[in-house]
CSV table of C-alpha atoms in Angstrom, one decimal:
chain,number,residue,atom,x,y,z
B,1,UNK,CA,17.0,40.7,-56.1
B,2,UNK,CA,15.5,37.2,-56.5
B,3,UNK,CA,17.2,35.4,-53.8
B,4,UNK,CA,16.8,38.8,-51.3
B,5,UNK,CA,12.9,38.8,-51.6
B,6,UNK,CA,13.2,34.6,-50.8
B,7,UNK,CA,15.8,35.5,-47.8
B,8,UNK,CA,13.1,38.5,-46.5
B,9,UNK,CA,10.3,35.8,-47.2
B,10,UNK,CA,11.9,33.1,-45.3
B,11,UNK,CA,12.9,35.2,-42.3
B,12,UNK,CA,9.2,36.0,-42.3
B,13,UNK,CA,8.2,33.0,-42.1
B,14,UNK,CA,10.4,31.6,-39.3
B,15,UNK,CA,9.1,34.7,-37.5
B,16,UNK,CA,6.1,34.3,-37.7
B,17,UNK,CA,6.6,30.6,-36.7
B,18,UNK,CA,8.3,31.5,-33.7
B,19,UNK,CA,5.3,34.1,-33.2
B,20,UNK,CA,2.8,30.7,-32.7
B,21,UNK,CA,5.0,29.0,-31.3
B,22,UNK,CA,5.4,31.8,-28.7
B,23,UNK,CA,1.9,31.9,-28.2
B,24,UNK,CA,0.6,28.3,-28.2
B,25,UNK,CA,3.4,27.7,-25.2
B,26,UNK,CA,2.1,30.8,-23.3
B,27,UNK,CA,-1.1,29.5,-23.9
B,28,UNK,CA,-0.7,25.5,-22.6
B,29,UNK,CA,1.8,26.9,-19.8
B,30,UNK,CA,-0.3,29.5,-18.5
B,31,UNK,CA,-3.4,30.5,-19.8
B,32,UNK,CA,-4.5,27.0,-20.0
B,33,UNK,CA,-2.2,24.4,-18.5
B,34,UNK,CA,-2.5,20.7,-18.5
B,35,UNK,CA,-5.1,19.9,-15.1
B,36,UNK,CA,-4.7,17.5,-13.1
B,37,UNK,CA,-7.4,15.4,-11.6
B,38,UNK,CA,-6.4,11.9,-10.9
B,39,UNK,CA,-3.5,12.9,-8.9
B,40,UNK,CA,-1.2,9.9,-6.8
B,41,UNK,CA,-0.4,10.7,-3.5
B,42,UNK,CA,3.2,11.2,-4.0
B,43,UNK,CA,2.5,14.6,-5.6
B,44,UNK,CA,0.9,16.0,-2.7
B,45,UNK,CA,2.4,19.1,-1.1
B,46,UNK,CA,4.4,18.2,1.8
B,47,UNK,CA,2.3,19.3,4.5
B,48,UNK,CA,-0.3,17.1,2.8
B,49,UNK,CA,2.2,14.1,3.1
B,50,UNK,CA,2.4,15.0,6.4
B,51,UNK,CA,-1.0,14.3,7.5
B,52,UNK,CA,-1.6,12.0,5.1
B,53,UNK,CA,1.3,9.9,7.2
B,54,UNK,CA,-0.6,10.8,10.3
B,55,UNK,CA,-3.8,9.0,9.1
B,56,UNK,CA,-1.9,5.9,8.0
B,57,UNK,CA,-0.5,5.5,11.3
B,58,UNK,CA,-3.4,6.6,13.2
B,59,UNK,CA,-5.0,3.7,11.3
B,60,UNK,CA,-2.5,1.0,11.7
B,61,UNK,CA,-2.2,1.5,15.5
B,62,UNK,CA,-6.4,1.1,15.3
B,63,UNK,CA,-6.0,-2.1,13.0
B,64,UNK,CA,-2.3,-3.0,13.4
B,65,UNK,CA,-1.8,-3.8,9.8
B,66,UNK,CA,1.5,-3.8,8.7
B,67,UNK,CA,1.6,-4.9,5.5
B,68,UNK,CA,-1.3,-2.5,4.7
B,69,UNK,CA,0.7,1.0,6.3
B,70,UNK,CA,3.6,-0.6,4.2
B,71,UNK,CA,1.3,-0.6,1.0
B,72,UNK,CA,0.1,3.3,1.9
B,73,UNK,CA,3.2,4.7,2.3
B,74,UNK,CA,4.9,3.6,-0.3
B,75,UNK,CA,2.2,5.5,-2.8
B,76,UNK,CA,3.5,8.5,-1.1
B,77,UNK,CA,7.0,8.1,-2.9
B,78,UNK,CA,9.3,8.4,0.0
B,79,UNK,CA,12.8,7.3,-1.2
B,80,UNK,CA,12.8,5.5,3.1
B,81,UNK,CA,9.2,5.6,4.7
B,82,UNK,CA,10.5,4.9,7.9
B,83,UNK,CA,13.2,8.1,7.8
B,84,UNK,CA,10.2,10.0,6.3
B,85,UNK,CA,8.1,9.0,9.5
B,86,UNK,CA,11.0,8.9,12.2
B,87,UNK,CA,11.7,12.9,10.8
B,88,UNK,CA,8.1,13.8,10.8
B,89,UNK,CA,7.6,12.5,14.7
B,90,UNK,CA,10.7,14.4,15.3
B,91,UNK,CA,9.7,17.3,13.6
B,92,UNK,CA,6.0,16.9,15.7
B,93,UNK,CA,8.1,16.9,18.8
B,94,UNK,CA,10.4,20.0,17.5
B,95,UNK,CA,7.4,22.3,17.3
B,96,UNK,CA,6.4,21.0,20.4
B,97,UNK,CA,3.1,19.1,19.8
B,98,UNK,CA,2.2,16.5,22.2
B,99,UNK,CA,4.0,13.2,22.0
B,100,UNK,CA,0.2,11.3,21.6
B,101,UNK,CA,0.0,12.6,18.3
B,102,UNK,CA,3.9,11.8,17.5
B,103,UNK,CA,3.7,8.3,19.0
B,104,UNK,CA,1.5,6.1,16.3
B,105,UNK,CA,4.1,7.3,13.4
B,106,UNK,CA,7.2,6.4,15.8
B,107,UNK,CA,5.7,3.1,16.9
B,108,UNK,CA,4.6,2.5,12.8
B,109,UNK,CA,8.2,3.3,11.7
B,110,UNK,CA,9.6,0.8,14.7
B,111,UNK,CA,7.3,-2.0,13.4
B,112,UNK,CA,8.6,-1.3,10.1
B,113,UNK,CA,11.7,-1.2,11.4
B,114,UNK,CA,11.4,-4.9,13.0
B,115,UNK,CA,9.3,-6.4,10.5
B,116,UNK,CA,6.4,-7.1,12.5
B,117,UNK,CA,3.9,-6.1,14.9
B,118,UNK,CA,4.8,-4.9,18.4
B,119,UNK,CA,2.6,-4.9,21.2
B,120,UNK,CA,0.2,-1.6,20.9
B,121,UNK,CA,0.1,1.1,23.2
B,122,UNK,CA,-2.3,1.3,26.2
B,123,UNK,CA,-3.5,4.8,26.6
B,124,UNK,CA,-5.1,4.0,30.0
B,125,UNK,CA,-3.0,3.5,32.9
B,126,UNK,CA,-1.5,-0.1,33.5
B,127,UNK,CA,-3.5,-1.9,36.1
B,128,UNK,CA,-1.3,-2.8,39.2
B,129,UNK,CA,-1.8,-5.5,41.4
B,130,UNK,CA,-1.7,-5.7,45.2
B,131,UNK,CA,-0.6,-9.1,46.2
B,132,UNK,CA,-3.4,-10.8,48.3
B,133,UNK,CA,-3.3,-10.7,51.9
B,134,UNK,CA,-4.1,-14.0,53.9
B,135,UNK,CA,-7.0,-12.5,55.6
B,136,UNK,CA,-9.3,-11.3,52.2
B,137,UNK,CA,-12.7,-12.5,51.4
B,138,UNK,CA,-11.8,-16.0,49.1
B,139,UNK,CA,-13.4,-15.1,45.7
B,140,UNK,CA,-15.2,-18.0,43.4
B,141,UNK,CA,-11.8,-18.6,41.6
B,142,UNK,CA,-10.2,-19.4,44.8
B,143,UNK,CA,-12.5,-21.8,46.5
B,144,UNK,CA,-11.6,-24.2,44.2
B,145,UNK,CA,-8.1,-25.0,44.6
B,146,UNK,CA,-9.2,-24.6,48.8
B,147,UNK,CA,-11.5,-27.3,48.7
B,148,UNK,CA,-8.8,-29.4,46.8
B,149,UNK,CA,-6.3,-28.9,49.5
B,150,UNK,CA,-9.0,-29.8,52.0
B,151,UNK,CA,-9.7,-32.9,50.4
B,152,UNK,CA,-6.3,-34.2,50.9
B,153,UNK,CA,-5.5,-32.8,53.9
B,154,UNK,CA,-4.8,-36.0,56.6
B,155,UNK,CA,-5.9,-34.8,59.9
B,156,UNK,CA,-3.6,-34.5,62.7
B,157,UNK,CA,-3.2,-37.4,65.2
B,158,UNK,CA,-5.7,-35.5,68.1
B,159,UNK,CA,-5.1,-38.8,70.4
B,160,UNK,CA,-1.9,-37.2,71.7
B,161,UNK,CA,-2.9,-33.7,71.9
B,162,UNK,CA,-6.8,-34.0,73.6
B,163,UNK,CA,-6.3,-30.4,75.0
B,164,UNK,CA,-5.1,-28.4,72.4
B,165,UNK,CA,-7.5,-26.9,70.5
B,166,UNK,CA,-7.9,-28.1,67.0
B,167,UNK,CA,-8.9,-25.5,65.1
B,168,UNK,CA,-5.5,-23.3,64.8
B,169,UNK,CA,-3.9,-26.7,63.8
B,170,UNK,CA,-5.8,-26.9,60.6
B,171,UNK,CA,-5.0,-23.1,59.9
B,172,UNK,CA,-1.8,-24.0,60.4
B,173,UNK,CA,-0.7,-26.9,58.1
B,174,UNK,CA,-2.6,-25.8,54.8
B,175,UNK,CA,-0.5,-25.1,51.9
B,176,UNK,CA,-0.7,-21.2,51.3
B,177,UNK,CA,-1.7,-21.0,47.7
B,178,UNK,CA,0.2,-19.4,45.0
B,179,UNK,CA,-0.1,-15.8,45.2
B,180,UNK,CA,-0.4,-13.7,42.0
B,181,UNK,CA,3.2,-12.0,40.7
B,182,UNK,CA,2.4,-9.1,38.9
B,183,UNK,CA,4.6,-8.9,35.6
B,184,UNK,CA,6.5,-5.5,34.5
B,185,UNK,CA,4.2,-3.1,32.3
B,186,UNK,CA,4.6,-0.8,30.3
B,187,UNK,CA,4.9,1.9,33.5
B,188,UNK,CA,7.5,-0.7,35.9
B,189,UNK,CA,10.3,1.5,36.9
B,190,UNK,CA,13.9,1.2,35.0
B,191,UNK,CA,16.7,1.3,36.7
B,192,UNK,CA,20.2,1.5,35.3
B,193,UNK,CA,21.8,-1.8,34.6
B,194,UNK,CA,25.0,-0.5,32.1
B,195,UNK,CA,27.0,2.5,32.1
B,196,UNK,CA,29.8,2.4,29.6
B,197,UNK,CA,32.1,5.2,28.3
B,198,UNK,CA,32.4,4.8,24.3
B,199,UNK,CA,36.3,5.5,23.0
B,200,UNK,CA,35.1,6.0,19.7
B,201,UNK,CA,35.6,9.6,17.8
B,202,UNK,CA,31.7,8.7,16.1
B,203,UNK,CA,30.5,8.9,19.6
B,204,UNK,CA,32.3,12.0,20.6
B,205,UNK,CA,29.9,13.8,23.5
B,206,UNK,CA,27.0,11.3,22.4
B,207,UNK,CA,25.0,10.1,25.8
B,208,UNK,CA,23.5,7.3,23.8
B,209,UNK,CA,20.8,5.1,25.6
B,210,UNK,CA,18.9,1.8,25.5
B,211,UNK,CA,15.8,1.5,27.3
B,212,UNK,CA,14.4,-2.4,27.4
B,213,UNK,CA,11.8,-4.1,28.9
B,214,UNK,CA,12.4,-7.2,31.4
B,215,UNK,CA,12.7,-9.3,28.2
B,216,UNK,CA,15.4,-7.3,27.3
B,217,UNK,CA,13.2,-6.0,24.3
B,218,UNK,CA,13.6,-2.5,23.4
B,219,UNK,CA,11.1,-0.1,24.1
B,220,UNK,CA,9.7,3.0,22.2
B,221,UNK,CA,8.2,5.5,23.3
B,222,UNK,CA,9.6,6.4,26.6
B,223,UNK,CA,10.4,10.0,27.6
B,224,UNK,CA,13.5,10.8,28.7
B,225,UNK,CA,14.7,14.3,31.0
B,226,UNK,CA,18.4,15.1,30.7
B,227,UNK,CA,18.8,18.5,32.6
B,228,UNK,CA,22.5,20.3,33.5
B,229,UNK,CA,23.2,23.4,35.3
B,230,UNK,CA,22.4,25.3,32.5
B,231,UNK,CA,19.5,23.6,31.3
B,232,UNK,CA,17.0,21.1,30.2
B,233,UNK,CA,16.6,18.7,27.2
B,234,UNK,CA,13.7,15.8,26.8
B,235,UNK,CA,13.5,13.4,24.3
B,236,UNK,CA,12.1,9.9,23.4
B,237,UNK,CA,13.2,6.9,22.8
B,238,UNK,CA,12.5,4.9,19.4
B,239,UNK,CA,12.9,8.2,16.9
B,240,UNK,CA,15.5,6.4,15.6
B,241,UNK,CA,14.3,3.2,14.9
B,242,UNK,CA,17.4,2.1,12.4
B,243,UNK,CA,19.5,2.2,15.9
B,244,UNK,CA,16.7,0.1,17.5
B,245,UNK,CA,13.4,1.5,19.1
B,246,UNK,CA,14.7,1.5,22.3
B,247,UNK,CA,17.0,4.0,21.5
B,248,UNK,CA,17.8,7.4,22.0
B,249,UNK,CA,20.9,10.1,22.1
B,250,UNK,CA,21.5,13.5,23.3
B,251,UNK,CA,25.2,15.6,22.5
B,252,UNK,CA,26.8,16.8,25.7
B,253,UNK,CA,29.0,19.5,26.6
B,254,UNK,CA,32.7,18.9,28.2
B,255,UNK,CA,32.9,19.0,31.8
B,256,UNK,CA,29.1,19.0,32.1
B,257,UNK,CA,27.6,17.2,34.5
B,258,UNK,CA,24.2,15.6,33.7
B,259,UNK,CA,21.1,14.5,35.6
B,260,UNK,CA,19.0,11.6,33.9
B,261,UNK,CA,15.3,10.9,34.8
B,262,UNK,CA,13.3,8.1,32.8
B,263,UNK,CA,10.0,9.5,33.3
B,264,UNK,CA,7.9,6.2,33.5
B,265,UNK,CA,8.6,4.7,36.6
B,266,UNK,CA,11.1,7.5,37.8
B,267,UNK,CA,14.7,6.4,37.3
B,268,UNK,CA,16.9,8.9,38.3
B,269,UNK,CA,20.3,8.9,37.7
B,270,UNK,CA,22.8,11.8,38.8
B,271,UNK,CA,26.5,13.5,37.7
B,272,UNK,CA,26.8,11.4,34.6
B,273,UNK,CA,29.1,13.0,32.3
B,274,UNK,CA,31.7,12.9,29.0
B,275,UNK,CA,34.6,10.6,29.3
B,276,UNK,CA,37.8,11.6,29.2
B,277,UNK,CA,39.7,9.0,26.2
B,278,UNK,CA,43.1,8.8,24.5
B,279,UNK,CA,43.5,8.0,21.2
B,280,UNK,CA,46.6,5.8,19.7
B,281,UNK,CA,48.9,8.9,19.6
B,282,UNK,CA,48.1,9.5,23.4
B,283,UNK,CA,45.9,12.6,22.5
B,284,UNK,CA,42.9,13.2,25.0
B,285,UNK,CA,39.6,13.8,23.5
B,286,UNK,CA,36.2,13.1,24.8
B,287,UNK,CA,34.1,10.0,24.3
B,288,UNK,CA,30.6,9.3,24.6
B,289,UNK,CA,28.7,7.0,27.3
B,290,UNK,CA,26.2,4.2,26.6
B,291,UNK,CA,23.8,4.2,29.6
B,292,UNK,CA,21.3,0.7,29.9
B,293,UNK,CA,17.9,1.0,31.4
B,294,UNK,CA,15.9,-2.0,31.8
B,295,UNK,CA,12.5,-2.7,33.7
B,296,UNK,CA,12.6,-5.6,36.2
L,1,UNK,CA,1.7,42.9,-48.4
L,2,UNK,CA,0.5,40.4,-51.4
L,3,UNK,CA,-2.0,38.3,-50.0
L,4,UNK,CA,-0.5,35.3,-50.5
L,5,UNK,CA,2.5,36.8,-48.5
L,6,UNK,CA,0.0,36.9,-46.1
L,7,UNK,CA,-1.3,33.7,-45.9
L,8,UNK,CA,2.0,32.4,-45.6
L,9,UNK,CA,2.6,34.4,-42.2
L,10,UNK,CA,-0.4,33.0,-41.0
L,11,UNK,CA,-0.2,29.7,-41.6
L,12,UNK,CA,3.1,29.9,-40.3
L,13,UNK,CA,1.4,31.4,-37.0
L,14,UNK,CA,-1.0,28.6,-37.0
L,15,UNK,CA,1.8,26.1,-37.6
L,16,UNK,CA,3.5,27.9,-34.7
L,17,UNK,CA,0.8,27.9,-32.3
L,18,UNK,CA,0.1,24.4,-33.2
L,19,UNK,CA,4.0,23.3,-32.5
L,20,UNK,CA,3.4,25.3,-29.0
L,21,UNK,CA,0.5,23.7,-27.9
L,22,UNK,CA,1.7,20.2,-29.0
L,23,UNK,CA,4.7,20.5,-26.6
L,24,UNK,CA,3.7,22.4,-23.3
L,25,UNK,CA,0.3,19.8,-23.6
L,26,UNK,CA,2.3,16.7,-24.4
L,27,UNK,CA,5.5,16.7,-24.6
L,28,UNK,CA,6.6,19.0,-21.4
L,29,UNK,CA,3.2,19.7,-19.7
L,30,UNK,CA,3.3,22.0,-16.3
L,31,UNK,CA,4.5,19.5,-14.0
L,32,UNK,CA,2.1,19.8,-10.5
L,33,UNK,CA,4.5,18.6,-7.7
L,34,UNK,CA,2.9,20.2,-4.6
L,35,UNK,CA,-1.1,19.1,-5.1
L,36,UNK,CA,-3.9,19.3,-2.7
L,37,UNK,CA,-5.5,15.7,-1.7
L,38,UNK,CA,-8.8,16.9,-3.2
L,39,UNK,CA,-7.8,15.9,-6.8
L,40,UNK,CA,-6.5,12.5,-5.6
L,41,UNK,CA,-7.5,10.0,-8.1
L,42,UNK,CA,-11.1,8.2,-6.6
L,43,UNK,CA,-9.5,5.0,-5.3
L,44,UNK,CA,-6.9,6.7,-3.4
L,45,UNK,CA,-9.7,9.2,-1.9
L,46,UNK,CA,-11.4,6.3,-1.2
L,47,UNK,CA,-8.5,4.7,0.7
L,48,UNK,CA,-7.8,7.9,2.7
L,49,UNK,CA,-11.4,7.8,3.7
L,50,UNK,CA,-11.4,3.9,4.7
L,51,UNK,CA,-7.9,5.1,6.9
L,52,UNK,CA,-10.0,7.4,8.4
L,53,UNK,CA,-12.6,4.7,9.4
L,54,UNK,CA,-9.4,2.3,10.5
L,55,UNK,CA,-8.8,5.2,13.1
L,56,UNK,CA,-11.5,6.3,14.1
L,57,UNK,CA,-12.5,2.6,15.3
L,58,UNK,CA,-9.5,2.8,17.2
L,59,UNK,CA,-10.1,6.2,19.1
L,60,UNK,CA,-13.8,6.7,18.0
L,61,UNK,CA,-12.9,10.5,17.7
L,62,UNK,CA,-15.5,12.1,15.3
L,63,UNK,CA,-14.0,16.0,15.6
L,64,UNK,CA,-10.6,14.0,14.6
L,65,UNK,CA,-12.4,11.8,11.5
L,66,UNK,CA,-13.9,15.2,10.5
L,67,UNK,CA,-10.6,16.9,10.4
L,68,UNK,CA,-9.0,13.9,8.4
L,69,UNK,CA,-12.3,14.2,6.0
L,70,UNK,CA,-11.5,17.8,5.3
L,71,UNK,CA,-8.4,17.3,3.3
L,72,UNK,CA,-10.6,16.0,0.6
L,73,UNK,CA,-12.3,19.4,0.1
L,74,UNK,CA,-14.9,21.0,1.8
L,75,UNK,CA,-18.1,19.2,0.7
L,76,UNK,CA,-19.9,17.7,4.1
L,77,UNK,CA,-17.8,14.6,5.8
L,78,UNK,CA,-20.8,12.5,5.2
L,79,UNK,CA,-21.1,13.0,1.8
L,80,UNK,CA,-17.5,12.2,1.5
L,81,UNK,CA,-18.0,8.8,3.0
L,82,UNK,CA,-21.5,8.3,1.3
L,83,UNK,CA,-19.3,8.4,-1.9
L,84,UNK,CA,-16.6,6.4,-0.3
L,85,UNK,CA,-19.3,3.8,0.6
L,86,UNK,CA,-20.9,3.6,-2.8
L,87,UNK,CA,-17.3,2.9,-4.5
L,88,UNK,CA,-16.7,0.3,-1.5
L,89,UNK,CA,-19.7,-1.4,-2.7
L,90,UNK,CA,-18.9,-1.5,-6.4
L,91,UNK,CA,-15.3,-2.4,-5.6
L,92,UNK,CA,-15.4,-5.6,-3.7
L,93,UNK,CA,-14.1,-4.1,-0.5
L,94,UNK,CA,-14.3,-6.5,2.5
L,95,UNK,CA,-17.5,-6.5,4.9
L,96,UNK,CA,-15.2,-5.6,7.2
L,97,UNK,CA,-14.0,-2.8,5.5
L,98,UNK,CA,-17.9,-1.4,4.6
L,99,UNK,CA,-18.9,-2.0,8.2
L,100,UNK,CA,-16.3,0.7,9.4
L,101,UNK,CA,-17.2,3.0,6.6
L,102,UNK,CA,-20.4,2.4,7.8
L,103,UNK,CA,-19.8,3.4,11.4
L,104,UNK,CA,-17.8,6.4,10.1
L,105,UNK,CA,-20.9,7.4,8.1
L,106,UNK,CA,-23.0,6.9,10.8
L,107,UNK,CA,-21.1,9.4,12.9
L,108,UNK,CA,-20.4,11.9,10.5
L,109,UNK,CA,-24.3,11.7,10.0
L,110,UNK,CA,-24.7,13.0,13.5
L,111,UNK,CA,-21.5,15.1,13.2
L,112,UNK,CA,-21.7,19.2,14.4
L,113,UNK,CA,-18.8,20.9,13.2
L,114,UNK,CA,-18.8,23.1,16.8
L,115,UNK,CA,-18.2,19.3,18.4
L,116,UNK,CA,-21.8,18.9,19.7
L,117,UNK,CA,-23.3,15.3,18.9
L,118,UNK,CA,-27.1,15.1,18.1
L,119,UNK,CA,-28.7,12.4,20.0
């Protein structure tokens, strides 16, 4: 009798136990949960990480600090910030926002990519040169190097030639100055300078291409138009930047024939298409192609 | 029920309630995973603001600073920088640094949410 009234209490008890505990959980989980207020970045939502990227490399392409966009994103917790931007841009581009507002988190996870700063994008139209014609106005800049040439210039021996006039002769036997030669912007055409099929099963149907400035640097940024009988497909360069930022891909069909244009400075390039390879057992299959762009 | 029964059940409720507290406070609190930037702790508030001054003296875009501003919550953009400014000031930030919080202030001063900028 003794030890059922204990058992009877005991059981009470744990219920009732489990009764508070019940309610001081529902209480701290729900009713009441723990607030936060001094948040870190890498808890934000990810459409807040999204912009938050944005504004870091909105600012870096105002201040080109590297070190500093380094420092910002990693508070954000990415396990790779330059994935995590080089998805985002591509993600941008996806949804079909404009490329302006892709191109600072592209050109931020290139920089990362190299390690230092590359030269920033011009928004306004590179400046072209003419190259001067023989018959403009001399401007200040050029009188100098004139009046140099003059100064050592030994007239002619007139004795012999008393009825030629003199003044084409001096015309004549001045050293034309060095003319300006402009040097290839950001807008100087490409042209292709490689095509070669890849006979590699990773490259399978992969139209893989490197665009490079007349340095032979790669270049991000640069849109590129593939269209085919059936369609159209543009892309640009430098989304991924672990490949190098002058890089860019696009999967073809079999038996497809392709048309390339490099949208700055107009390269056109027609009827490319997938390779026909063999493999060691004499199987076909088809490779890829590596085309080369580079400005002059 | 004696009343010492009684007691026993409550304190065992209290005890109970206590144990419940104890762990969804401290030992397994609701984990936030998917916050809003207007509880980021001040200094990095403050950084998102300063980015935001980086920027906009890059494309001097005050509808696109205002935008940035907003993700901190909806009081005025200038008060946001005004309070970016004062902890700028208290934290040793560069001159550099204030002088483009400054500008930013300056504009969002003269900000009009429809885009129109008073003179």
């Amino acid at each position: 009798m003794m030890s059922r009234l204990l058992r009877s209490s005991l059981l009470h008890f744990i219920l009732a136990l489990l009764i508070g505990a019940g309610l001081g959980l529902a209480y701290s989980w729900q009713i009441s949960p723990v607030t936060y207020v001094d948040a870190a970045p890498a808890l934000l939502r990810e459409d807040f990480k999204d912009q938050y990227r944005i504004i870091i490399a909105d600012a870096y392409a105002a201040n080109q600090n590297l070190p500093r966009a380094q420092a910002r994103l990693n508070i954000l917790g990415d396990a790779n910030p330059i994935d995590a931007l080089s998805a985002q841009a591509q993600r941008m581009l996806a949804a079909g926002e404009p490329f302006e507002l892709a191109r600072p988190l592209a050109k931020l996870a290139s920089d990362l990519q190299q390690g230092f700063v590359s030269e920033p994008f011009t928004p306004t139209a590179f400046p072209t040169f003419n190259t001067p014609q023989a018959a403009s106005t001399p401007t200040a800049n050029e009188t100098q190097p004139q009046a140099r040439e003059e100064a050592t210039f030994t007239p002619p021996p007139t004795v012999f030639f008393e009825q030629t006039p003199l003044s084409p002769i001096t015309q004549e036997t001045v050293t034309p100055r060095p003319t300006f030669t402009p040097t290839a912007g950001p807008d100087a055409p490409f042209t292709l300078v490689g095509q070669e099929p890849m006979c590699d099963p990773g490259a399978s149907n992969l139209m893989q291409f490197i665009l490079t400035d007349s340095r032979r640097e790669q270049i991000a940024g640069v849109e590129i138009i593939v269209t085919w009988n059936q369609g159209e497909d543009r892309f640009f360069t430098g989304f991924k930047p672990e490949l190098g930022n002058g890089y860019a891909d696009f999967i073809m069909q079999p038996n497809t024939l392709y048309n390339i244009r490099i949208v700055t400075g107009g390269a056109f390039v027609q009827d490319i298409s997938a390779p026909t390879c063999n493999d060691p057992n004499g199987a076909e299959y088809t490779g890829g192609i590596l085309l080369t762009f580079q400005q002059p | 029920m004696s009343s010492s029964k009684l007691i026993t059940l409550l304190m065992a409720i209290a005890t109970g309630i206590a144990l419940g507290l104890y762990y969804g406070w401290v030992i397994d609190p609701v984990e936030y995973t998917d916050v809003t930037p207007n509880i980021l702790r001040e200094d990095y508030r403050v950084d998102l603001v300063l980015m935001t001054a980086e920027a906009y003296q890059g494309d001097f875009d005050t509808e696109a600073a205002a935008r940035r501003l907003a993700l901190l919550g909806s009081e005025p953009p200038a008060s946001i920088v005004t309070s970016a400014l004062n902890y700028a000031n208290r934290n040793g930030f560069t001159q550099e640094e204030i002088a483009d919080l400054q500008t930013l202030l300056t504009a969002m001063q003269t900000y009009q949410p429809d885009g129109n900028i008073n003179p």
